[in-house]
Coordinates of C-alpha atoms and ligand atoms in Angstrom, one line a residue:
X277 CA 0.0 0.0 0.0
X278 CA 1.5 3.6 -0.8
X279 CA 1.3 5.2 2.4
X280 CA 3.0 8.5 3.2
X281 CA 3.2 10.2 6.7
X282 CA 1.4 9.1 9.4
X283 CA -1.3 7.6 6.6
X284 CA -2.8 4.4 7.6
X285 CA -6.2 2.0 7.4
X286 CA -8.3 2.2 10.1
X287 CA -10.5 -0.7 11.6
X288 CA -13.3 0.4 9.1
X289 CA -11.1 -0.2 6.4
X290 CA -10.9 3.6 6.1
X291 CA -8.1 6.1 5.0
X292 CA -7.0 8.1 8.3
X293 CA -4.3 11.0 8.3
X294 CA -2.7 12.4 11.4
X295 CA -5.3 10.2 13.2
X296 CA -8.2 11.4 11.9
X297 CA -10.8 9.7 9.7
X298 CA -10.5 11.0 6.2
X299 CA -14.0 9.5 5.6
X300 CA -14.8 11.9 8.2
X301 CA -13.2 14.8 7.2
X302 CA -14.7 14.4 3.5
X303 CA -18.6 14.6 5.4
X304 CA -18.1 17.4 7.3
X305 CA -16.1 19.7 4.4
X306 CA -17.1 18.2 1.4
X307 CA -15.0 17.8 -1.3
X308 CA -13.1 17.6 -3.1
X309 CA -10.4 18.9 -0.1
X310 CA -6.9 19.4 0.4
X311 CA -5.6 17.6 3.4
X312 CA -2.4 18.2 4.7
X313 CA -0.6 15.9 7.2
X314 CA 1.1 18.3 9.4
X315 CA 3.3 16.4 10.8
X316 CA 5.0 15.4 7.9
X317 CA 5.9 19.0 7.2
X318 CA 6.9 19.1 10.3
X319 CA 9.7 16.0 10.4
X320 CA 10.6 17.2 6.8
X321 CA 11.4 20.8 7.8
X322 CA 13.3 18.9 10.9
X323 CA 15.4 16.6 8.9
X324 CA 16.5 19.2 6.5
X325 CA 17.3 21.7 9.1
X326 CA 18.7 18.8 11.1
X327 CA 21.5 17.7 8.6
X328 CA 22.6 21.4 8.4
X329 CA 22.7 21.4 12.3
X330 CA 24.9 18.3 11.9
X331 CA 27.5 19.4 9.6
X332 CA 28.1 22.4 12.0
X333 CA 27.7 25.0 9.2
X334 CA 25.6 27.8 9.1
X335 CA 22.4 27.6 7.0
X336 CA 18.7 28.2 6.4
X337 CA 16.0 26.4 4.6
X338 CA 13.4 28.9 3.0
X339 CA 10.1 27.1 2.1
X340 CA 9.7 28.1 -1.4
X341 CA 5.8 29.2 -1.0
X342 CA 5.4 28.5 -4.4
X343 CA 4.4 25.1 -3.9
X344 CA 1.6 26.0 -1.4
X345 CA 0.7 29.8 0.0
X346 CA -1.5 29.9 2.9
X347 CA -1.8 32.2 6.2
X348 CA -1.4 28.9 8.0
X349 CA 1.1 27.0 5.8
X350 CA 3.0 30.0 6.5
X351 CA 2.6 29.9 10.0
X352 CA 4.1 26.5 10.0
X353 CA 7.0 27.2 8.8
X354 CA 7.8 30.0 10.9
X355 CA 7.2 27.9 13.8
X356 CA 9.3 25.2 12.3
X357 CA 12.0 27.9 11.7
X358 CA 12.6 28.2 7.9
X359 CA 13.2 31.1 6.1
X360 CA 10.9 31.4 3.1
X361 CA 10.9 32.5 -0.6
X362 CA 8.7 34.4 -2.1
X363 CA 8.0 34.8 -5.8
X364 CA 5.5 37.7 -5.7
X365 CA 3.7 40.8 -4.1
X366 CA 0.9 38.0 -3.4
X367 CA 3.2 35.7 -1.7
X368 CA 4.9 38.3 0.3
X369 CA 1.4 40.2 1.4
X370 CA 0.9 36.2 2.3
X371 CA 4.0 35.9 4.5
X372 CA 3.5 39.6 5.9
X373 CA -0.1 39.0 6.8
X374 CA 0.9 35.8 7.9
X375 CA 3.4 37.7 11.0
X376 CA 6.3 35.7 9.0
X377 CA 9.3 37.8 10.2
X378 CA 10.3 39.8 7.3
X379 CA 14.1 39.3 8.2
X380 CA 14.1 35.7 7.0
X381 CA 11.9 36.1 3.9
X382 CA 13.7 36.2 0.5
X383 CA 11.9 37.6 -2.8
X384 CA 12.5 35.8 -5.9
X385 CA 11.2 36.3 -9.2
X386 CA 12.3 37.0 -13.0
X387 CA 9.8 40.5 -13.2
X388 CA 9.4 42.0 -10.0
X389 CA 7.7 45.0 -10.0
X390 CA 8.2 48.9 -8.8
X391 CA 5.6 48.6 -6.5
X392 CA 6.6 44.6 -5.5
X393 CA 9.8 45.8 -4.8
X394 CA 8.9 48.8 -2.9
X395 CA 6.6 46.7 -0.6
X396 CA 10.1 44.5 0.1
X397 CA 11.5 47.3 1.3
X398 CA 9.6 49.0 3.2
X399 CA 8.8 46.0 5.2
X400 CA 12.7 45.1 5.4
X401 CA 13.1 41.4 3.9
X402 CA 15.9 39.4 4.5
X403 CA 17.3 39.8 0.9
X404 CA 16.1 40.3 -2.7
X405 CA 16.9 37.8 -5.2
X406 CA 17.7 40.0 -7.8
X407 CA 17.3 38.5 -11.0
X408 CA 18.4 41.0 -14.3
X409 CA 19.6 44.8 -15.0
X410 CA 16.1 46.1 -15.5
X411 CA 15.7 44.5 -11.5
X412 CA 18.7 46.3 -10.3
X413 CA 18.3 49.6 -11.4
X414 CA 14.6 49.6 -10.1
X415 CA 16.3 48.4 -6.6
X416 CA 18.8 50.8 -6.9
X417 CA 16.3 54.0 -7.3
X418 CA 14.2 52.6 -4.6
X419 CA 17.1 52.4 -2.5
X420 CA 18.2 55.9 -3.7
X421 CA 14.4 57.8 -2.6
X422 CA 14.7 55.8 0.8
X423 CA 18.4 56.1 1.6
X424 CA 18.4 52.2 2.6
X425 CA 21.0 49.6 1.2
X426 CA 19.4 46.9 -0.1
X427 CA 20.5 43.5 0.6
X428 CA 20.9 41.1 -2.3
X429 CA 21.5 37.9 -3.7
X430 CA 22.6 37.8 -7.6
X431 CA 20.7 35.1 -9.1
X432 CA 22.9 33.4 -11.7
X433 CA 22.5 31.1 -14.6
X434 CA 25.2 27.8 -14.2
X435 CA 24.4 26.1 -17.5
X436 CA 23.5 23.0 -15.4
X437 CA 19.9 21.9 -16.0
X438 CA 18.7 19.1 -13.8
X439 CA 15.5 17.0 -15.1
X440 CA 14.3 14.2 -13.0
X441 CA 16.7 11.2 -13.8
X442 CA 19.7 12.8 -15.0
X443 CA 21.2 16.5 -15.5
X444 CA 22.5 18.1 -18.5
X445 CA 25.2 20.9 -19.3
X446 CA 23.9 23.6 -21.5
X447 CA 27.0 25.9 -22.2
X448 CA 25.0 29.1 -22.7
X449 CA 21.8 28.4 -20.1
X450 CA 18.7 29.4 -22.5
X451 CA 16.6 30.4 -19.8
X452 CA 14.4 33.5 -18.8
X453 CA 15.7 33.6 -15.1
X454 CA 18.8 35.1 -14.3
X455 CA 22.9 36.1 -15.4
X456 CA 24.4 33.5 -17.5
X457 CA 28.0 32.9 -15.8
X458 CA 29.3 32.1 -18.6
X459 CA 28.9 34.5 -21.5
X460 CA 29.2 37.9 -19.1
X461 CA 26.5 38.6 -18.0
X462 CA 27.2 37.6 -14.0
X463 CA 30.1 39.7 -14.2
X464 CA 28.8 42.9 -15.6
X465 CA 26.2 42.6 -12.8
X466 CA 28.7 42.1 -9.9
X467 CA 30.1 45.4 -11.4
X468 CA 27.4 47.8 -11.4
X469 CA 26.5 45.8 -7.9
X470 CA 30.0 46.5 -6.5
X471 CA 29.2 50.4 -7.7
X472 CA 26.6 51.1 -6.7
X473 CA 26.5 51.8 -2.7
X474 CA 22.6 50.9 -3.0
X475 CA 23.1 47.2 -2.8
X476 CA 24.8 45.0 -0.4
X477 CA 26.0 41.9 -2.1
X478 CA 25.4 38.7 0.4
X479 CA 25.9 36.5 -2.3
X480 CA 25.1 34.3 -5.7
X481 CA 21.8 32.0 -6.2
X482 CA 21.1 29.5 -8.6
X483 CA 18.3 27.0 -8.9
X484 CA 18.6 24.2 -11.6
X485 CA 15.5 22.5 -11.9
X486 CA 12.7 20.5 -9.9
X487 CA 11.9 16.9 -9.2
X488 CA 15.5 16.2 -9.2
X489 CA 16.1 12.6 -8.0
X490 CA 20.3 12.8 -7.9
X491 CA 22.9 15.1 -6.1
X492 CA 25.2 15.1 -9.1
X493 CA 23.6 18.3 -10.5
X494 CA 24.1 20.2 -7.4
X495 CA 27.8 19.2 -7.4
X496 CA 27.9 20.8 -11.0
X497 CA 26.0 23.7 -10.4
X498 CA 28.2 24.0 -7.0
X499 CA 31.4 24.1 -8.2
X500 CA 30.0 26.4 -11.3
X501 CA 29.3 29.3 -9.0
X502 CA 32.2 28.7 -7.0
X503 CA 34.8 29.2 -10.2
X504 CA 32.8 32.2 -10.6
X505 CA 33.1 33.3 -6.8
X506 CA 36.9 32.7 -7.3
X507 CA 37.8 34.8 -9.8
X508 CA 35.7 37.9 -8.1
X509 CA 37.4 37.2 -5.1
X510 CA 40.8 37.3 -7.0
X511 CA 40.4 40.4 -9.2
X512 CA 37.7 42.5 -6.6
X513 CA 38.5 40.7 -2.9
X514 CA 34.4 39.9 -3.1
X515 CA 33.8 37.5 0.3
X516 CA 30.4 35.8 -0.4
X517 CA 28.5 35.7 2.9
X518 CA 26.1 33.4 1.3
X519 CA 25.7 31.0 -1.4
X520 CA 22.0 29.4 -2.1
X521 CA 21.7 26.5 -4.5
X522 CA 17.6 26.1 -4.2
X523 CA 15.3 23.9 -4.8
X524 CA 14.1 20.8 -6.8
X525 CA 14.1 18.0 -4.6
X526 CA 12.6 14.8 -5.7
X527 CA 9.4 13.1 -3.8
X528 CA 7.7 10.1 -4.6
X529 CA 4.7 9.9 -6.2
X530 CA 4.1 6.6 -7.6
X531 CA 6.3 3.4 -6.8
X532 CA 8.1 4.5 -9.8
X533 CA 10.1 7.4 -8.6
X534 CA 12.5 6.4 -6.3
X535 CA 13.9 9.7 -4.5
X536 CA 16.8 9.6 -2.0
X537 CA 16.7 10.9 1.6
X538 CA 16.3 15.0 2.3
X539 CA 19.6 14.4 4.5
X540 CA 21.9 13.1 1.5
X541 CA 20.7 16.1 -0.9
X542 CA 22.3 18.4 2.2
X543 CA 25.0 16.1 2.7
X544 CA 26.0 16.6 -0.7
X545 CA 25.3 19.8 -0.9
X546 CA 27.3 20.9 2.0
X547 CA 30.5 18.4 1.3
X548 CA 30.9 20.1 -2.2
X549 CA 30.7 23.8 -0.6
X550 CA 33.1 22.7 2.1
X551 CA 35.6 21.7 -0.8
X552 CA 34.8 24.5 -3.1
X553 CA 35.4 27.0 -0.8
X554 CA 38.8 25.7 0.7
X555 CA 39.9 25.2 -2.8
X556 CA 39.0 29.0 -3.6
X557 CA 40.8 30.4 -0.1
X558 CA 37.8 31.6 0.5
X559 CA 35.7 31.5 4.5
X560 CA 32.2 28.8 4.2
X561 CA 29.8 31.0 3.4
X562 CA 26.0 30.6 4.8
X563 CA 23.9 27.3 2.9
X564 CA 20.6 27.8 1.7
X565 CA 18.7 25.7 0.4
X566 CA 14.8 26.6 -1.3
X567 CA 12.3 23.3 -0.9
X568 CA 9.0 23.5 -2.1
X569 CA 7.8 20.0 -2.7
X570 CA 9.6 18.2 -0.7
X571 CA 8.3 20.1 2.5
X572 CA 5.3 20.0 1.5
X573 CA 4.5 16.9 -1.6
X574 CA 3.5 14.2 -0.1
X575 CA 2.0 15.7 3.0
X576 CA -0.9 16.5 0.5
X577 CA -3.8 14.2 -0.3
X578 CA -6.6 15.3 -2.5
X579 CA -10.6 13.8 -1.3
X580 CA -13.0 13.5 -4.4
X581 CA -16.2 12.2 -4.4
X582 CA -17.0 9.6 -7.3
X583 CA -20.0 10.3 -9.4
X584 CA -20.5 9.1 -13.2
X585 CA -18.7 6.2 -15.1
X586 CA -18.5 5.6 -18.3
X587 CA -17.7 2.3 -20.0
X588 CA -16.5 2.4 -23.7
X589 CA -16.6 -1.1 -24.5
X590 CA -13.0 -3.3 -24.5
X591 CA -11.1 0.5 -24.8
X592 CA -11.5 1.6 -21.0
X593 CA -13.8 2.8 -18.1
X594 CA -14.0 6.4 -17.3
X595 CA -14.4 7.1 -13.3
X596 CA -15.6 10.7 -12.7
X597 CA -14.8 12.7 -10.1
X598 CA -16.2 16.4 -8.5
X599 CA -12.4 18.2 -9.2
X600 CA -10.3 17.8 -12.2
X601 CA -7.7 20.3 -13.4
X602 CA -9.1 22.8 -11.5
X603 CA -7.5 21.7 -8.6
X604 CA -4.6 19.6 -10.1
X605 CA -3.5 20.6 -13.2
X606 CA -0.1 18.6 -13.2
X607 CA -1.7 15.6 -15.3
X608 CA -2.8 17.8 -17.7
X609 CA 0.4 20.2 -17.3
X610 CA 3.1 17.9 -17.2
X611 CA 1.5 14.5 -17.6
X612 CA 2.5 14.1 -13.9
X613 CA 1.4 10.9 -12.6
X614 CA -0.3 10.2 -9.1
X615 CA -1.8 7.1 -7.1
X616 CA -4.8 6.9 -5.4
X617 CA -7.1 4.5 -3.3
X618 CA -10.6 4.4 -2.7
X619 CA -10.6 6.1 1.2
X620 CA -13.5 4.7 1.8
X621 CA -13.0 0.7 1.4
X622 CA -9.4 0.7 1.9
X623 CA -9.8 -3.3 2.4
X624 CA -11.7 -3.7 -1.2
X625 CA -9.9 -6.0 -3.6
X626 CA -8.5 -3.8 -6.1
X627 CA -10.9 -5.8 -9.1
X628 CA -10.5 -3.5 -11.8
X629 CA -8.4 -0.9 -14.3
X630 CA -10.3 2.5 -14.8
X631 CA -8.7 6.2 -15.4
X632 CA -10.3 9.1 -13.4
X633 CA -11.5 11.8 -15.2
X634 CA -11.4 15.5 -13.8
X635 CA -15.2 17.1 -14.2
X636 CA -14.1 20.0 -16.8
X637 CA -14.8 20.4 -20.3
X638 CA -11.8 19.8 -21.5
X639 CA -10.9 15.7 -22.6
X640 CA -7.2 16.6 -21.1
X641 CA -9.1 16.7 -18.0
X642 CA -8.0 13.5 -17.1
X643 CA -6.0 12.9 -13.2
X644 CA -4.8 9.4 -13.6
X645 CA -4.6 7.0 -16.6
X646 CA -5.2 3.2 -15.8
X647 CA -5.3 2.6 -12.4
X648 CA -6.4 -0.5 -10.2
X649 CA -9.3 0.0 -7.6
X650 CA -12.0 -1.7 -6.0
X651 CA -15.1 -1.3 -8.3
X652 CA -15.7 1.6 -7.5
X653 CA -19.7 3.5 -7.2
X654 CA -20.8 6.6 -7.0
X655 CA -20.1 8.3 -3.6
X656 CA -17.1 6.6 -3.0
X657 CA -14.2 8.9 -1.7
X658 CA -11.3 8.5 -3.8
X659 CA -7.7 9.8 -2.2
X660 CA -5.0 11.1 -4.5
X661 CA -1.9 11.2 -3.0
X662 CA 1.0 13.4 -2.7
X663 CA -0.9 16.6 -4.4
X664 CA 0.2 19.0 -1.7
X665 CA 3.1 20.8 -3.7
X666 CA 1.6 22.9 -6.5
X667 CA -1.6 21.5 -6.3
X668 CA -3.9 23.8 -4.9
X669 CA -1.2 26.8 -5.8
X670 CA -2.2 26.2 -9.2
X671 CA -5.7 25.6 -8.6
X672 CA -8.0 27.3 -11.0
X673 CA -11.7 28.7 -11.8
X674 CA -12.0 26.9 -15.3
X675 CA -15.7 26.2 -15.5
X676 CA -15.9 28.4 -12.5
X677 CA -15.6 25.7 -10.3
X678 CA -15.1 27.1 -6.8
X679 CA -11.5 26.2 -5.4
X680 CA -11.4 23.4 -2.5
X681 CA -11.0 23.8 1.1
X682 CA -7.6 22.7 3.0
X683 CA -7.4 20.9 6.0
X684 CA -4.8 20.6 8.2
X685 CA -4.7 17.3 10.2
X686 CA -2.7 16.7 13.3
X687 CA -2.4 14.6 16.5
X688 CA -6.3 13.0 15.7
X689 CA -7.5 16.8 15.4
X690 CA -8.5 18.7 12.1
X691 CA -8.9 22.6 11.5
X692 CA -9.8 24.1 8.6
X693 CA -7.5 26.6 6.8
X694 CA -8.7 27.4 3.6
X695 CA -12.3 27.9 3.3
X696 CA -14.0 26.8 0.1
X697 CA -14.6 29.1 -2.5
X698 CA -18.9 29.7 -3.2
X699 CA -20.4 30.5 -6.1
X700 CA -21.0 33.9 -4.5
X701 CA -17.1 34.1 -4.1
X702 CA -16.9 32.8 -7.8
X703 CA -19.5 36.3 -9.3
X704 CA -17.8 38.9 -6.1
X705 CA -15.3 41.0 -8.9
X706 CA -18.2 40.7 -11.6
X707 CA -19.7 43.8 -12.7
X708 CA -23.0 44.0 -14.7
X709 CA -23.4 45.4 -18.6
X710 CA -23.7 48.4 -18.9
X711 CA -26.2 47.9 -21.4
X712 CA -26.6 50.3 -24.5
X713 CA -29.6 48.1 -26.1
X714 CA -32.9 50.2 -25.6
X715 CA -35.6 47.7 -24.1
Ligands
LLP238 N1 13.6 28.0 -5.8 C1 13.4 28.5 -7.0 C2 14.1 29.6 -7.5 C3 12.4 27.9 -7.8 O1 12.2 28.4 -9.0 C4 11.7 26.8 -7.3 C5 10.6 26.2 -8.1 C6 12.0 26.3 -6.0 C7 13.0 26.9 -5.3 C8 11.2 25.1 -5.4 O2 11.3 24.0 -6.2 P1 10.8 22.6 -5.6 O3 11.6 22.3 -4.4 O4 9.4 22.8 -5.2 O5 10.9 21.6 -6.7 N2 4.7 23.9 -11.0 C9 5.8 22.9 -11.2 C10 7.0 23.3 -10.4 C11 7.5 24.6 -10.7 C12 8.8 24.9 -9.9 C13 9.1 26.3 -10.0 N3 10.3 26.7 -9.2 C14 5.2 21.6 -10.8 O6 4.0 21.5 -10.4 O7 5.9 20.6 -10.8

């Protein structure tokens, strides 16, 4: 059975989370519904922050809030003690609204605006990401008409692009984010940086990718930056206070993917800065790291209620069920691939093969192709797992179907955290015609 968490069968053959009857939770919030097994998050955030703790370096892991944006998930993470990254004026209203101290929130993104920016600074976050020249001389007037110095990382471009199973070099990166270190780009930015006494350099950032299952692509992108560091340190006497390599690691979805442990990605990561730096002369700078999905992936189950089915004779049986792309739109996306169970008769013999179609009109509206459950009838609760990275921070109104709840479970107790969207929610920015035909 492909349990995450603290997942298990109850003794009416029912799917429970952090002790609480998922049956349960499905009756008294309807679905479909996010549920999020807190304390997953939780041992996640621990073992990450953990590893750092053992290698005796100093670090911090920012939640990249991408993956799921909510006062509470927030919250959690402050409690847990991450940092967190921010990609937008509504992620950073999020984190400030949310009491997140501003001190250990980072701001990402590849088109930040005037007024974005100027939000970041007059609440005073930890440290800009900044991402291209247009970027930096918005920063630098801001920082100008306020007299502050503005704290910054310089996002850079290795040329290392990691994909799930393997990592590839791409000489000049063709990518929208960031300065390419190799064809000037990095450098002309550390100049006008170094100029300018707007800024205060902390250090270089580079992500390479998501869903990455191997440390080999941090290595690369590692010792990338660090040539790079070396030769500003040489020619300018630049001392990076921090380096962040972000993101991308690898969860499990189906039994296919076989990800390794959040400890060896740190491991790796901070072995290779170790050797980098003492073969550059150069002090350890801070480690951080920028995990979205694996905080928060497979803490995330999506409920559904079954309703139609549709058999198209010796081809396959359609299963409907009340979400669809609106809620995940990875299948559709990225042909990501999920497993579920039927919540409700955990014990059934899995008797058949049927694919589960999404409710939208749209036949790419389809959340998992050819999967074995108990025959399954209408009213049934079907469980997706692992949906809680980018699942309902993509969620959608296509059809205007109102967006789920979310549920945080915990310790045999639930509490609401998102409420679900209502149709009134759905027509609250519509304004009637003016209308110019006489009656
Ligand atoms: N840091 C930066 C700069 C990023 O761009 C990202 C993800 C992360 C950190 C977090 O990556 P993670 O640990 O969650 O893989 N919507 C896609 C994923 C887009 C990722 C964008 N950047 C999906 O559903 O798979």
């Amino acid at each position: 059975m492909f349990l995450h968490g603290t997942s298990r069968v109850n003794e009416q053959g029912h799917l429970e989370i952090g002790g609480v009857d998922v049956v349960e939770l499905a009756k008294t919030y309807g679905t479909p519904l996010y549920i999020y097994d807190v304390a997953l998050i939780r041992a996640r955030a621990r073992a990450f922050k953990e590893a750092f703790r053992r290698h005796g370096v100093r670090a911090q892991v920012a939640y990249a809030s991408k993956a799921f944006s909510s006062i509470a998930m927030v919250q959690l993470a402050a409690e847990e003690g991450l940092s967190l990254d921010v990609v937008s004026g509504g992620e950073l209203y999020t984190a400030l609204a949310a009491g997140f101290p501003p001190e250990r929130i980072h701001f990402h993104g590849n088109n930040k605006s005037w007024g974005e920016l100027a939000m970041a600074l007059e609440h005073g976050i930890g440290c800009i990401v900044a991402d291209n020249f247009y970027e930096l001389e918005l920063i630098e007037n801001l920082a100008e008409s306020s007299g502050r110095t503005v704290p910054i990382l310089l996002r850079v471009t290795p040329g290392v692009e990691a994909h799930t199973h393997d990592y590839i070099l791409t000489g000049q990166e063709d990518s929208k984010f960031g300065f390419d270190l190799h064809n000037g780009q990095a450098d002309e930015a550390f100049r006008r940086v170094r100029a300018s006494a707007a800024f205060q350099l902390l250090g270089v950032h580079c992500h390479i990718g998501s869903q990455i299952f191997e440390t080999a692509g941090f290595v690369l992108a590692a010792q990338k930056v660090f040539a790079k560091l070396a030769e500003w340190n040489k020619a300018h006497g630049f001392v990076p206070a921090v380096v962040n390599l972000g993101g991308g690691f690898g969860i499990r979805y189906t039994e296919e993917d076989d990800p390794i442990p959040v400890e060896a990605y740190v491991d790796c990561i901070v072995e290779e800065v170790k050797k980098q730096a003492a073969a550059c002369g150069l002090p350890l700078p801070e480690i951080w790291i920028e995990p979205g999905r694996s905080l928060v992936g497979d803490a995330g189950t999506t409920i559904y209620t079954i309703g139609s089915r549709k058999e198209v004779p010796n081809v396959r049986t359609y299963i409907a069920v009340d979400g669809g792309m609106s809620d995940n739109i990875r299948p559709a996306l990225y042909g990501a691939k999920y497993e579920a169970v039927l919540a409700n008769r955990m014990f059934g013999e899995r008797t058949e093969i049927v694919s589960i179609a999404g409710k939208c009109c749209e036949s790419g509206d389809m959340l998992i192709w050819d999967i074995a459950l108990p025959e399954a009838k209408p009213g049934d609760y079907l469980a997706v797992f692992c949906t809680g990275a980018y699942g309902y921070s993509m969620a959608n109104n296509y059809n205007r179907l109102p967006r789920p709840a979310v549920v945080f479970v915990e310790n045999g107790e639930a509490q609401l955290v998102v409420k679900r969207e209502t149709y009134e929610d759905l027509i609250q920015y519509d304004l009637p015609l003016k209308t110019k035909v006489k009656k």
